C-alpha cells in the first residue's frame, strides 16, 4: 500500500481525498492507499438508524457519511487510518476485512503490552474485563473498493466523548492507550505522551500493511 501521513487535517478535506482515491482505484488509475491522520474535533454519523439522536453537542461540526455504524467522535490525539483498497485483490468478504482491521489494532496494542480484545456482537477493539472501548471501526464499499476505516484512541481527551453516545454506548466506555499503558512499560521505555502517539501510529501502519497485504 502507498502510505500518506496527512497530519492534522480537517475531516471534510480528508473525506475528499478518500473519495478521489477510491474513484481512481475503481477506474484503474489508482493504487491501494493508506491515509493516516488526526482530525480537529468533529462528529461523524454513520448509516445506522437513529444515530443522529446520539449527538448531544451543537458546538462540534457534524458530518453524515456513508460508512456503517453510529455516531463517532474524532479529535486530536486519536490515530485515524483510512485504508482505501480494492477488495477484489484480496477477498470479497466484508466481515473478514473488518476482522483484519481489528487484528491490526490488537497487534498494535500488544506492541505496548496492552491486551486488546474483540467482544462478541460489538464492532471495534476493547480492553479490560469491563470492556472499555479503545478503537472504533466503520467502513463503506463502492464496487468492492473500501474506504473510511478506524480510529484508535491514544492520548485524546476522553471527556470530549460526553458530546455523543459513542456507537450507542455511554461515553464512559471509552478509553485510550495512554490510560491503559502499564507503569512497567512507562518505566522501561521512559515513554511520554508525544512519543507514545508517534510510536503507536508507526506500529499501526506496519500492522495494517501486514494484515491487508495482497497474499
JSON list of C-alpha atoms in Angstrom, two decimals:
[
{"chain": "A", "resi": 1, "resn": "UNK", "atom": "CA", "xyz": [0.00, 0.00, 0.00]},
{"chain": "A", "resi": 2, "resn": "UNK", "atom": "CA", "xyz": [1.00, 3.58, -0.59]},
{"chain": "A", "resi": 3, "resn": "UNK", "atom": "CA", "xyz": [1.01, 5.38, 2.76]},
{"chain": "A", "resi": 4, "resn": "UNK", "atom": "CA", "xyz": [0.23, 9.09, 3.10]},
{"chain": "A", "resi": 5, "resn": "UNK", "atom": "CA", "xyz": [0.52, 10.75, 6.52]},
{"chain": "A", "resi": 6, "resn": "UNK", "atom": "CA", "xyz": [-1.83, 13.74, 6.30]},
{"chain": "A", "resi": 7, "resn": "UNK", "atom": "CA", "xyz": [-1.05, 15.01, 9.80]},
{"chain": "A", "resi": 8, "resn": "UNK", "atom": "CA", "xyz": [-3.78, 17.09, 11.44]},
{"chain": "A", "resi": 9, "resn": "UNK", "atom": "CA", "xyz": [-6.38, 17.67, 8.73]},
{"chain": "A", "resi": 10, "resn": "UNK", "atom": "CA", "xyz": [-10.00, 18.82, 8.67]},
{"chain": "A", "resi": 11, "resn": "UNK", "atom": "CA", "xyz": [-12.39, 15.93, 8.26]},
{"chain": "A", "resi": 12, "resn": "UNK", "atom": "CA", "xyz": [-14.02, 17.31, 5.11]},
{"chain": "A", "resi": 13, "resn": "UNK", "atom": "CA", "xyz": [-10.67, 17.64, 3.34]},
{"chain": "A", "resi": 14, "resn": "UNK", "atom": "CA", "xyz": [-9.67, 14.10, 4.28]},
{"chain": "A", "resi": 15, "resn": "UNK", "atom": "CA", "xyz": [-13.03, 12.80, 3.06]},
{"chain": "A", "resi": 16, "resn": "UNK", "atom": "CA", "xyz": [-12.50, 14.39, -0.36]},
{"chain": "A", "resi": 17, "resn": "UNK", "atom": "CA", "xyz": [-9.05, 12.76, -0.57]},
{"chain": "A", "resi": 18, "resn": "UNK", "atom": "CA", "xyz": [-10.60, 9.40, 0.34]},
{"chain": "A", "resi": 19, "resn": "UNK", "atom": "CA", "xyz": [-13.29, 9.69, -2.30]},
{"chain": "A", "resi": 20, "resn": "UNK", "atom": "CA", "xyz": [-10.89, 10.84, -5.02]},
{"chain": "A", "resi": 21, "resn": "UNK", "atom": "CA", "xyz": [-8.54, 7.94, -4.20]},
{"chain": "A", "resi": 22, "resn": "UNK", "atom": "CA", "xyz": [-11.45, 5.49, -4.18]},
{"chain": "A", "resi": 23, "resn": "UNK", "atom": "CA", "xyz": [-12.67, 6.67, -7.57]},
{"chain": "A", "resi": 24, "resn": "UNK", "atom": "CA", "xyz": [-9.16, 6.46, -9.03]},
{"chain": "A", "resi": 25, "resn": "UNK", "atom": "CA", "xyz": [-8.85, 2.85, -7.87]},
{"chain": "A", "resi": 26, "resn": "UNK", "atom": "CA", "xyz": [-12.27, 1.99, -9.32]},
{"chain": "A", "resi": 27, "resn": "UNK", "atom": "CA", "xyz": [-11.25, 3.47, -12.67]},
{"chain": "A", "resi": 28, "resn": "UNK", "atom": "CA", "xyz": [-7.98, 1.52, -12.66]},
{"chain": "A", "resi": 29, "resn": "UNK", "atom": "CA", "xyz": [-5.87, 4.65, -12.37]},
{"chain": "A", "resi": 30, "resn": "UNK", "atom": "CA", "xyz": [-5.07, 4.47, -8.65]},
{"chain": "A", "resi": 31, "resn": "UNK", "atom": "CA", "xyz": [-3.24, 2.20, -6.23]},
{"chain": "A", "resi": 32, "resn": "UNK", "atom": "CA", "xyz": [-4.21, 0.80, -2.85]},
{"chain": "A", "resi": 33, "resn": "UNK", "atom": "CA", "xyz": [-3.60, 3.58, -0.34]},
{"chain": "A", "resi": 34, "resn": "UNK", "atom": "CA", "xyz": [-3.49, 4.05, 3.42]},
{"chain": "A", "resi": 35, "resn": "UNK", "atom": "CA", "xyz": [-4.24, 7.54, 4.71]},
{"chain": "A", "resi": 36, "resn": "UNK", "atom": "CA", "xyz": [-3.16, 8.23, 8.30]},
{"chain": "A", "resi": 37, "resn": "UNK", "atom": "CA", "xyz": [-4.13, 11.40, 10.12]},
{"chain": "A", "resi": 38, "resn": "UNK", "atom": "CA", "xyz": [-5.65, 13.22, 13.07]},
{"chain": "A", "resi": 39, "resn": "UNK", "atom": "CA", "xyz": [-8.73, 15.40, 12.89]},
{"chain": "A", "resi": 40, "resn": "UNK", "atom": "CA", "xyz": [-9.73, 18.55, 14.75]},
{"chain": "A", "resi": 41, "resn": "UNK", "atom": "CA", "xyz": [-12.76, 17.77, 16.89]},
{"chain": "A", "resi": 42, "resn": "UNK", "atom": "CA", "xyz": [-15.59, 16.51, 14.67]},
{"chain": "A", "resi": 43, "resn": "UNK", "atom": "CA", "xyz": [-18.54, 14.14, 14.95]},
{"chain": "A", "resi": 44, "resn": "UNK", "atom": "CA", "xyz": [-19.42, 11.71, 12.17]},
{"chain": "A", "resi": 45, "resn": "UNK", "atom": "CA", "xyz": [-22.68, 9.84, 11.86]},
{"chain": "A", "resi": 46, "resn": "UNK", "atom": "CA", "xyz": [-22.88, 6.54, 10.00]},
{"chain": "A", "resi": 47, "resn": "UNK", "atom": "CA", "xyz": [-25.81, 4.87, 8.27]},
{"chain": "A", "resi": 48, "resn": "UNK", "atom": "CA", "xyz": [-27.30, 3.18, 11.34]},
{"chain": "A", "resi": 49, "resn": "UNK", "atom": "CA", "xyz": [-30.88, 4.23, 12.05]},
{"chain": "A", "resi": 50, "resn": "UNK", "atom": "CA", "xyz": [-31.22, 6.64, 14.96]},
{"chain": "A", "resi": 51, "resn": "UNK", "atom": "CA", "xyz": [-27.57, 7.72, 15.01]},
{"chain": "A", "resi": 52, "resn": "UNK", "atom": "CA", "xyz": [-28.40, 11.43, 14.79]},
{"chain": "A", "resi": 53, "resn": "UNK", "atom": "CA", "xyz": [-30.09, 11.19, 18.20]},
{"chain": "A", "resi": 54, "resn": "UNK", "atom": "CA", "xyz": [-26.75, 10.14, 19.72]},
{"chain": "A", "resi": 55, "resn": "UNK", "atom": "CA", "xyz": [-25.26, 13.62, 19.21]},
{"chain": "A", "resi": 56, "resn": "UNK", "atom": "CA", "xyz": [-25.65, 15.95, 22.19]},
{"chain": "A", "resi": 57, "resn": "UNK", "atom": "CA", "xyz": [-23.39, 18.88, 21.26]},
{"chain": "A", "resi": 58, "resn": "UNK", "atom": "CA", "xyz": [-24.21, 21.73, 18.89]},
{"chain": "A", "resi": 59, "resn": "UNK", "atom": "CA", "xyz": [-20.71, 23.18, 19.17]},
{"chain": "A", "resi": 60, "resn": "UNK", "atom": "CA", "xyz": [-18.89, 20.46, 17.21]},
{"chain": "A", "resi": 61, "resn": "UNK", "atom": "CA", "xyz": [-19.12, 20.07, 13.41]},
{"chain": "A", "resi": 62, "resn": "UNK", "atom": "CA", "xyz": [-21.16, 17.05, 12.32]},
{"chain": "A", "resi": 63, "resn": "UNK", "atom": "CA", "xyz": [-20.81, 15.04, 9.10]},
{"chain": "A", "resi": 64, "resn": "UNK", "atom": "CA", "xyz": [-23.30, 12.44, 7.93]},
{"chain": "A", "resi": 65, "resn": "UNK", "atom": "CA", "xyz": [-21.24, 9.89, 6.00]},
{"chain": "A", "resi": 66, "resn": "UNK", "atom": "CA", "xyz": [-21.60, 6.69, 4.02]},
{"chain": "A", "resi": 67, "resn": "UNK", "atom": "CA", "xyz": [-19.82, 4.35, 6.42]},
{"chain": "A", "resi": 68, "resn": "UNK", "atom": "CA", "xyz": [-21.61, 1.80, 8.53]},
{"chain": "A", "resi": 69, "resn": "UNK", "atom": "CA", "xyz": [-22.02, 2.32, 12.23]},
{"chain": "A", "resi": 70, "resn": "UNK", "atom": "CA", "xyz": [-23.30, 5.03, 14.51]},
{"chain": "A", "resi": 71, "resn": "UNK", "atom": "CA", "xyz": [-22.02, 8.31, 15.97]},
{"chain": "A", "resi": 72, "resn": "UNK", "atom": "CA", "xyz": [-18.25, 8.66, 16.42]},
{"chain": "A", "resi": 73, "resn": "UNK", "atom": "CA", "xyz": [-16.06, 11.47, 17.69]},
{"chain": "A", "resi": 74, "resn": "UNK", "atom": "CA", "xyz": [-12.69, 12.31, 16.13]},
{"chain": "A", "resi": 75, "resn": "UNK", "atom": "CA", "xyz": [-10.26, 14.60, 17.91]},
{"chain": "A", "resi": 76, "resn": "UNK", "atom": "CA", "xyz": [-6.53, 15.30, 18.25]},
{"chain": "A", "resi": 77, "resn": "UNK", "atom": "CA", "xyz": [-4.56, 12.53, 19.91]},
{"chain": "A", "resi": 78, "resn": "UNK", "atom": "CA", "xyz": [-6.54, 9.84, 18.10]},
{"chain": "A", "resi": 79, "resn": "UNK", "atom": "CA", "xyz": [-4.83, 7.96, 15.25]},
{"chain": "A", "resi": 80, "resn": "UNK", "atom": "CA", "xyz": [-7.22, 7.69, 12.32]},
{"chain": "A", "resi": 81, "resn": "UNK", "atom": "CA", "xyz": [-6.43, 5.31, 9.46]},
{"chain": "A", "resi": 82, "resn": "UNK", "atom": "CA", "xyz": [-8.31, 5.07, 6.17]},
{"chain": "A", "resi": 83, "resn": "UNK", "atom": "CA", "xyz": [-7.31, 2.04, 4.07]},
{"chain": "A", "resi": 84, "resn": "UNK", "atom": "CA", "xyz": [-8.63, 2.55, 0.53]},
{"chain": "A", "resi": 85, "resn": "UNK", "atom": "CA", "xyz": [-8.30, -0.87, -1.05]},
{"chain": "A", "resi": 86, "resn": "UNK", "atom": "CA", "xyz": [-9.57, -2.97, -3.91]},
{"chain": "A", "resi": 87, "resn": "UNK", "atom": "CA", "xyz": [-11.02, -5.98, -2.10]},
{"chain": "A", "resi": 88, "resn": "UNK", "atom": "CA", "xyz": [-11.20, -7.92, -5.36]},
{"chain": "A", "resi": 89, "resn": "UNK", "atom": "CA", "xyz": [-7.44, -8.36, -4.99]},
{"chain": "A", "resi": 90, "resn": "UNK", "atom": "CA", "xyz": [-7.97, -9.93, -1.56]},
{"chain": "A", "resi": 91, "resn": "UNK", "atom": "CA", "xyz": [-11.30, -11.46, -0.63]},
{"chain": "A", "resi": 92, "resn": "UNK", "atom": "CA", "xyz": [-14.85, -10.29, -1.18]},
{"chain": "A", "resi": 93, "resn": "UNK", "atom": "CA", "xyz": [-15.62, -10.70, 2.50]},
{"chain": "A", "resi": 94, "resn": "UNK", "atom": "CA", "xyz": [-16.52, -7.54, 4.39]},
{"chain": "A", "resi": 95, "resn": "UNK", "atom": "CA", "xyz": [-16.74, -9.29, 7.74]},
{"chain": "A", "resi": 96, "resn": "UNK", "atom": "CA", "xyz": [-13.33, -10.84, 7.17]},
{"chain": "A", "resi": 97, "resn": "UNK", "atom": "CA", "xyz": [-11.96, -7.43, 6.22]},
{"chain": "A", "resi": 98, "resn": "UNK", "atom": "CA", "xyz": [-13.30, -5.90, 9.44]},
{"chain": "A", "resi": 99, "resn": "UNK", "atom": "CA", "xyz": [-11.67, -8.68, 11.46]},
{"chain": "A", "resi": 100, "resn": "UNK", "atom": "CA", "xyz": [-8.35, -7.91, 9.74]},
{"chain": "A", "resi": 101, "resn": "UNK", "atom": "CA", "xyz": [-8.65, -4.26, 10.77]},
{"chain": "A", "resi": 102, "resn": "UNK", "atom": "CA", "xyz": [-9.38, -5.32, 14.34]},
{"chain": "A", "resi": 103, "resn": "UNK", "atom": "CA", "xyz": [-6.43, -7.72, 14.28]},
{"chain": "A", "resi": 104, "resn": "UNK", "atom": "CA", "xyz": [-4.07, -4.93, 13.20]},
{"chain": "A", "resi": 105, "resn": "UNK", "atom": "CA", "xyz": [-5.27, -2.82, 16.14]},
{"chain": "A", "resi": 106, "resn": "UNK", "atom": "CA", "xyz": [-4.93, -5.70, 18.58]},
{"chain": "A", "resi": 107, "resn": "UNK", "atom": "CA", "xyz": [-1.39, -6.38, 17.36]},
{"chain": "A", "resi": 108, "resn": "UNK", "atom": "CA", "xyz": [-0.51, -2.70, 17.72]},
{"chain": "A", "resi": 109, "resn": "UNK", "atom": "CA", "xyz": [-1.80, -2.56, 21.29]},
{"chain": "A", "resi": 110, "resn": "UNK", "atom": "CA", "xyz": [0.12, -5.74, 22.06]},
{"chain": "A", "resi": 111, "resn": "UNK", "atom": "CA", "xyz": [3.32, -3.99, 20.99]},
{"chain": "A", "resi": 112, "resn": "UNK", "atom": "CA", "xyz": [2.74, -1.72, 24.01]},
{"chain": "A", "resi": 113, "resn": "UNK", "atom": "CA", "xyz": [1.68, -4.51, 26.36]},
{"chain": "A", "resi": 114, "resn": "UNK", "atom": "CA", "xyz": [-1.98, -3.55, 26.20]},
{"chain": "A", "resi": 115, "resn": "UNK", "atom": "CA", "xyz": [-4.31, -6.52, 25.81]},
{"chain": "A", "resi": 116, "resn": "UNK", "atom": "CA", "xyz": [-6.84, -5.58, 23.13]},
{"chain": "A", "resi": 117, "resn": "UNK", "atom": "CA", "xyz": [-9.76, -7.94, 22.50]},
{"chain": "A", "resi": 118, "resn": "UNK", "atom": "CA", "xyz": [-12.86, -8.42, 20.42]},
{"chain": "A", "resi": 119, "resn": "UNK", "atom": "CA", "xyz": [-16.24, -8.54, 22.14]},
{"chain": "A", "resi": 120, "resn": "UNK", "atom": "CA", "xyz": [-18.86, -10.78, 20.55]},
{"chain": "A", "resi": 121, "resn": "UNK", "atom": "CA", "xyz": [-21.58, -8.76, 18.88]},
{"chain": "A", "resi": 122, "resn": "UNK", "atom": "CA", "xyz": [-19.69, -5.47, 19.15]},
{"chain": "A", "resi": 123, "resn": "UNK", "atom": "CA", "xyz": [-17.53, -3.96, 16.44]},
{"chain": "A", "resi": 124, "resn": "UNK", "atom": "CA", "xyz": [-14.21, -2.42, 17.48]},
{"chain": "A", "resi": 125, "resn": "UNK", "atom": "CA", "xyz": [-11.45, -3.27, 19.91]},
{"chain": "A", "resi": 126, "resn": "UNK", "atom": "CA", "xyz": [-11.89, -3.38, 23.68]},
{"chain": "A", "resi": 127, "resn": "UNK", "atom": "CA", "xyz": [-9.69, -3.72, 26.78]},
{"chain": "A", "resi": 128, "resn": "UNK", "atom": "CA", "xyz": [-10.27, -4.96, 30.32]},
{"chain": "A", "resi": 129, "resn": "UNK", "atom": "CA", "xyz": [-12.83, -7.23, 31.94]},
{"chain": "A", "resi": 130, "resn": "UNK", "atom": "CA", "xyz": [-15.37, -4.39, 31.91]},
{"chain": "A", "resi": 131, "resn": "UNK", "atom": "CA", "xyz": [-14.93, -3.93, 28.12]},
{"chain": "A", "resi": 132, "resn": "UNK", "atom": "CA", "xyz": [-13.58, -0.40, 27.72]},
{"chain": "A", "resi": 133, "resn": "UNK", "atom": "CA", "xyz": [-13.58, 0.69, 24.08]},
{"chain": "A", "resi": 134, "resn": "UNK", "atom": "CA", "xyz": [-10.24, 1.84, 22.71]},
{"chain": "A", "resi": 135, "resn": "UNK", "atom": "CA", "xyz": [-10.85, 1.75, 18.94]},
{"chain": "A", "resi": 136, "resn": "UNK", "atom": "CA", "xyz": [-13.82, 2.25, 16.64]},
{"chain": "A", "resi": 137, "resn": "UNK", "atom": "CA", "xyz": [-14.37, 0.91, 13.11]},
{"chain": "A", "resi": 138, "resn": "UNK", "atom": "CA", "xyz": [-16.65, 1.86, 10.26]},
{"chain": "A", "resi": 139, "resn": "UNK", "atom": "CA", "xyz": [-16.27, 1.21, 6.55]},
{"chain": "A", "resi": 140, "resn": "UNK", "atom": "CA", "xyz": [-18.03, 1.83, 3.25]},
{"chain": "A", "resi": 141, "resn": "UNK", "atom": "CA", "xyz": [-17.60, -0.04, -0.01]},
{"chain": "A", "resi": 142, "resn": "UNK", "atom": "CA", "xyz": [-18.19, 1.01, -3.62]},
{"chain": "A", "resi": 143, "resn": "UNK", "atom": "CA", "xyz": [-17.64, -1.55, -6.39]},
{"chain": "A", "resi": 144, "resn": "UNK", "atom": "CA", "xyz": [-15.58, -3.59, -3.90]},
{"chain": "A", "resi": 145, "resn": "UNK", "atom": "CA", "xyz": [-13.25, -0.68, -3.12]},
{"chain": "A", "resi": 146, "resn": "UNK", "atom": "CA", "xyz": [-13.39, 0.02, 0.61]},
{"chain": "A", "resi": 147, "resn": "UNK", "atom": "CA", "xyz": [-12.86, 3.35, 2.35]},
{"chain": "A", "resi": 148, "resn": "UNK", "atom": "CA", "xyz": [-13.39, 5.00, 5.75]},
{"chain": "A", "resi": 149, "resn": "UNK", "atom": "CA", "xyz": [-11.68, 2.92, 8.45]},
{"chain": "A", "resi": 150, "resn": "UNK", "atom": "CA", "xyz": [-10.54, 3.02, 12.06]},
{"chain": "A", "resi": 151, "resn": "UNK", "atom": "CA", "xyz": [-9.95, 5.40, 14.94]},
{"chain": "A", "resi": 152, "resn": "UNK", "atom": "CA", "xyz": [-7.59, 4.39, 17.75]},
{"chain": "A", "resi": 153, "resn": "UNK", "atom": "CA", "xyz": [-7.60, 6.50, 20.92]},
{"chain": "A", "resi": 154, "resn": "UNK", "atom": "CA", "xyz": [-4.02, 7.20, 22.03]},
{"chain": "A", "resi": 155, "resn": "UNK", "atom": "CA", "xyz": [-3.68, 10.42, 24.04]},
{"chain": "A", "resi": 156, "resn": "UNK", "atom": "CA", "xyz": [-7.02, 12.10, 23.38]},
{"chain": "A", "resi": 157, "resn": "UNK", "atom": "CA", "xyz": [-9.34, 13.95, 25.77]},
{"chain": "A", "resi": 158, "resn": "UNK", "atom": "CA", "xyz": [-11.79, 11.24, 26.84]},
{"chain": "A", "resi": 159, "resn": "UNK", "atom": "CA", "xyz": [-14.11, 13.77, 28.48]},
{"chain": "A", "resi": 160, "resn": "UNK", "atom": "CA", "xyz": [-14.95, 15.04, 24.99]},
{"chain": "A", "resi": 161, "resn": "UNK", "atom": "CA", "xyz": [-16.84, 11.82, 24.28]},
{"chain": "A", "resi": 162, "resn": "UNK", "atom": "CA", "xyz": [-19.63, 13.14, 26.52]},
{"chain": "A", "resi": 163, "resn": "UNK", "atom": "CA", "xyz": [-20.74, 15.11, 23.45]},
{"chain": "A", "resi": 164, "resn": "UNK", "atom": "CA", "xyz": [-22.09, 11.90, 21.90]},
{"chain": "A", "resi": 165, "resn": "UNK", "atom": "CA", "xyz": [-23.29, 8.43, 22.73]},
{"chain": "A", "resi": 166, "resn": "UNK", "atom": "CA", "xyz": [-20.28, 6.73, 21.08]},
{"chain": "A", "resi": 167, "resn": "UNK", "atom": "CA", "xyz": [-21.55, 3.94, 18.83]},
{"chain": "A", "resi": 168, "resn": "UNK", "atom": "CA", "xyz": [-24.65, 3.82, 21.02]},
{"chain": "A", "resi": 169, "resn": "UNK", "atom": "CA", "xyz": [-22.80, 3.34, 24.33]},
{"chain": "A", "resi": 170, "resn": "UNK", "atom": "CA", "xyz": [-22.33, 5.54, 27.39]},
{"chain": "A", "resi": 171, "resn": "UNK", "atom": "CA", "xyz": [-19.41, 7.95, 26.99]},
{"chain": "A", "resi": 172, "resn": "UNK", "atom": "CA", "xyz": [-17.53, 6.47, 29.95]},
{"chain": "A", "resi": 173, "resn": "UNK", "atom": "CA", "xyz": [-16.98, 3.25, 27.98]},
{"chain": "A", "resi": 174, "resn": "UNK", "atom": "CA", "xyz": [-14.21, 4.98, 26.03]},
{"chain": "A", "resi": 175, "resn": "UNK", "atom": "CA", "xyz": [-10.54, 4.62, 26.95]},
{"chain": "A", "resi": 176, "resn": "UNK", "atom": "CA", "xyz": [-7.13, 5.31, 25.39]},
{"chain": "A", "resi": 177, "resn": "UNK", "atom": "CA", "xyz": [-3.68, 3.77, 25.05]},
{"chain": "A", "resi": 178, "resn": "UNK", "atom": "CA", "xyz": [-2.30, 6.45, 27.36]},
{"chain": "A", "resi": 179, "resn": "UNK", "atom": "CA", "xyz": [-4.76, 5.48, 30.08]},
{"chain": "A", "resi": 180, "resn": "UNK", "atom": "CA", "xyz": [-4.22, 1.75, 29.65]},
{"chain": "A", "resi": 181, "resn": "UNK", "atom": "CA", "xyz": [-0.41, 1.78, 29.35]},
{"chain": "A", "resi": 182, "resn": "UNK", "atom": "CA", "xyz": [1.17, -0.09, 32.23]},
{"chain": "A", "resi": 183, "resn": "UNK", "atom": "CA", "xyz": [3.56, 1.64, 34.60]},
{"chain": "A", "resi": 184, "resn": "UNK", "atom": "CA", "xyz": [6.15, -1.06, 34.00]},
{"chain": "A", "resi": 185, "resn": "UNK", "atom": "CA", "xyz": [6.19, -0.22, 30.30]},
{"chain": "A", "resi": 186, "resn": "UNK", "atom": "CA", "xyz": [6.50, 3.50, 31.03]},
{"chain": "A", "resi": 187, "resn": "UNK", "atom": "CA", "xyz": [9.47, 2.90, 33.33]},
{"chain": "A", "resi": 188, "resn": "UNK", "atom": "CA", "xyz": [11.29, 0.56, 30.96]},
{"chain": "A", "resi": 189, "resn": "UNK", "atom": "CA", "xyz": [10.84, 2.73, 27.88]},
{"chain": "A", "resi": 190, "resn": "UNK", "atom": "CA", "xyz": [10.68, 6.16, 29.57]},
{"chain": "A", "resi": 191, "resn": "UNK", "atom": "CA", "xyz": [7.86, 6.95, 27.18]},
{"chain": "A", "resi": 192, "resn": "UNK", "atom": "CA", "xyz": [5.97, 10.26, 27.19]},
{"chain": "A", "resi": 193, "resn": "UNK", "atom": "CA", "xyz": [2.65, 11.08, 25.52]},
{"chain": "A", "resi": 194, "resn": "UNK", "atom": "CA", "xyz": [4.05, 12.60, 22.32]},
{"chain": "A", "resi": 195, "resn": "UNK", "atom": "CA", "xyz": [6.42, 9.70, 21.79]},
{"chain": "A", "resi": 196, "resn": "UNK", "atom": "CA", "xyz": [3.63, 7.24, 22.55]},
{"chain": "A", "resi": 197, "resn": "UNK", "atom": "CA", "xyz": [1.43, 8.78, 19.85]},
{"chain": "A", "resi": 198, "resn": "UNK", "atom": "CA", "xyz": [4.18, 8.64, 17.22]},
{"chain": "A", "resi": 199, "resn": "UNK", "atom": "CA", "xyz": [5.13, 5.08, 18.11]},
{"chain": "A", "resi": 200, "resn": "UNK", "atom": "CA", "xyz": [1.54, 3.84, 18.08]},
{"chain": "A", "resi": 201, "resn": "UNK", "atom": "CA", "xyz": [0.95, 5.43, 14.68]},
{"chain": "A", "resi": 202, "resn": "UNK", "atom": "CA", "xyz": [4.11, 3.82, 13.27]},
{"chain": "A", "resi": 203, "resn": "UNK", "atom": "CA", "xyz": [3.23, 0.38, 14.56]},
{"chain": "A", "resi": 204, "resn": "UNK", "atom": "CA", "xyz": [-0.38, 0.66, 13.40]},
{"chain": "A", "resi": 205, "resn": "UNK", "atom": "CA", "xyz": [0.76, 1.42, 9.85]},
{"chain": "A", "resi": 206, "resn": "UNK", "atom": "CA", "xyz": [3.13, -1.56, 9.93]},
{"chain": "A", "resi": 207, "resn": "UNK", "atom": "CA", "xyz": [0.47, -3.90, 11.28]},
{"chain": "A", "resi": 208, "resn": "UNK", "atom": "CA", "xyz": [-2.13, -2.73, 8.76]},
{"chain": "A", "resi": 209, "resn": "UNK", "atom": "CA", "xyz": [0.36, -3.40, 5.98]},
{"chain": "A", "resi": 210, "resn": "UNK", "atom": "CA", "xyz": [0.86, -6.91, 7.35]},
{"chain": "A", "resi": 211, "resn": "UNK", "atom": "CA", "xyz": [-2.85, -7.67, 7.70]},
{"chain": "A", "resi": 212, "resn": "UNK", "atom": "CA", "xyz": [-4.01, -6.06, 4.45]},
{"chain": "A", "resi": 213, "resn": "UNK", "atom": "CA", "xyz": [-1.24, -7.03, 2.08]},
{"chain": "A", "resi": 214, "resn": "UNK", "atom": "CA", "xyz": [-2.15, -8.96, -1.04]},
{"chain": "A", "resi": 215, "resn": "UNK", "atom": "CA", "xyz": [-1.43, -12.65, -0.50]}
]
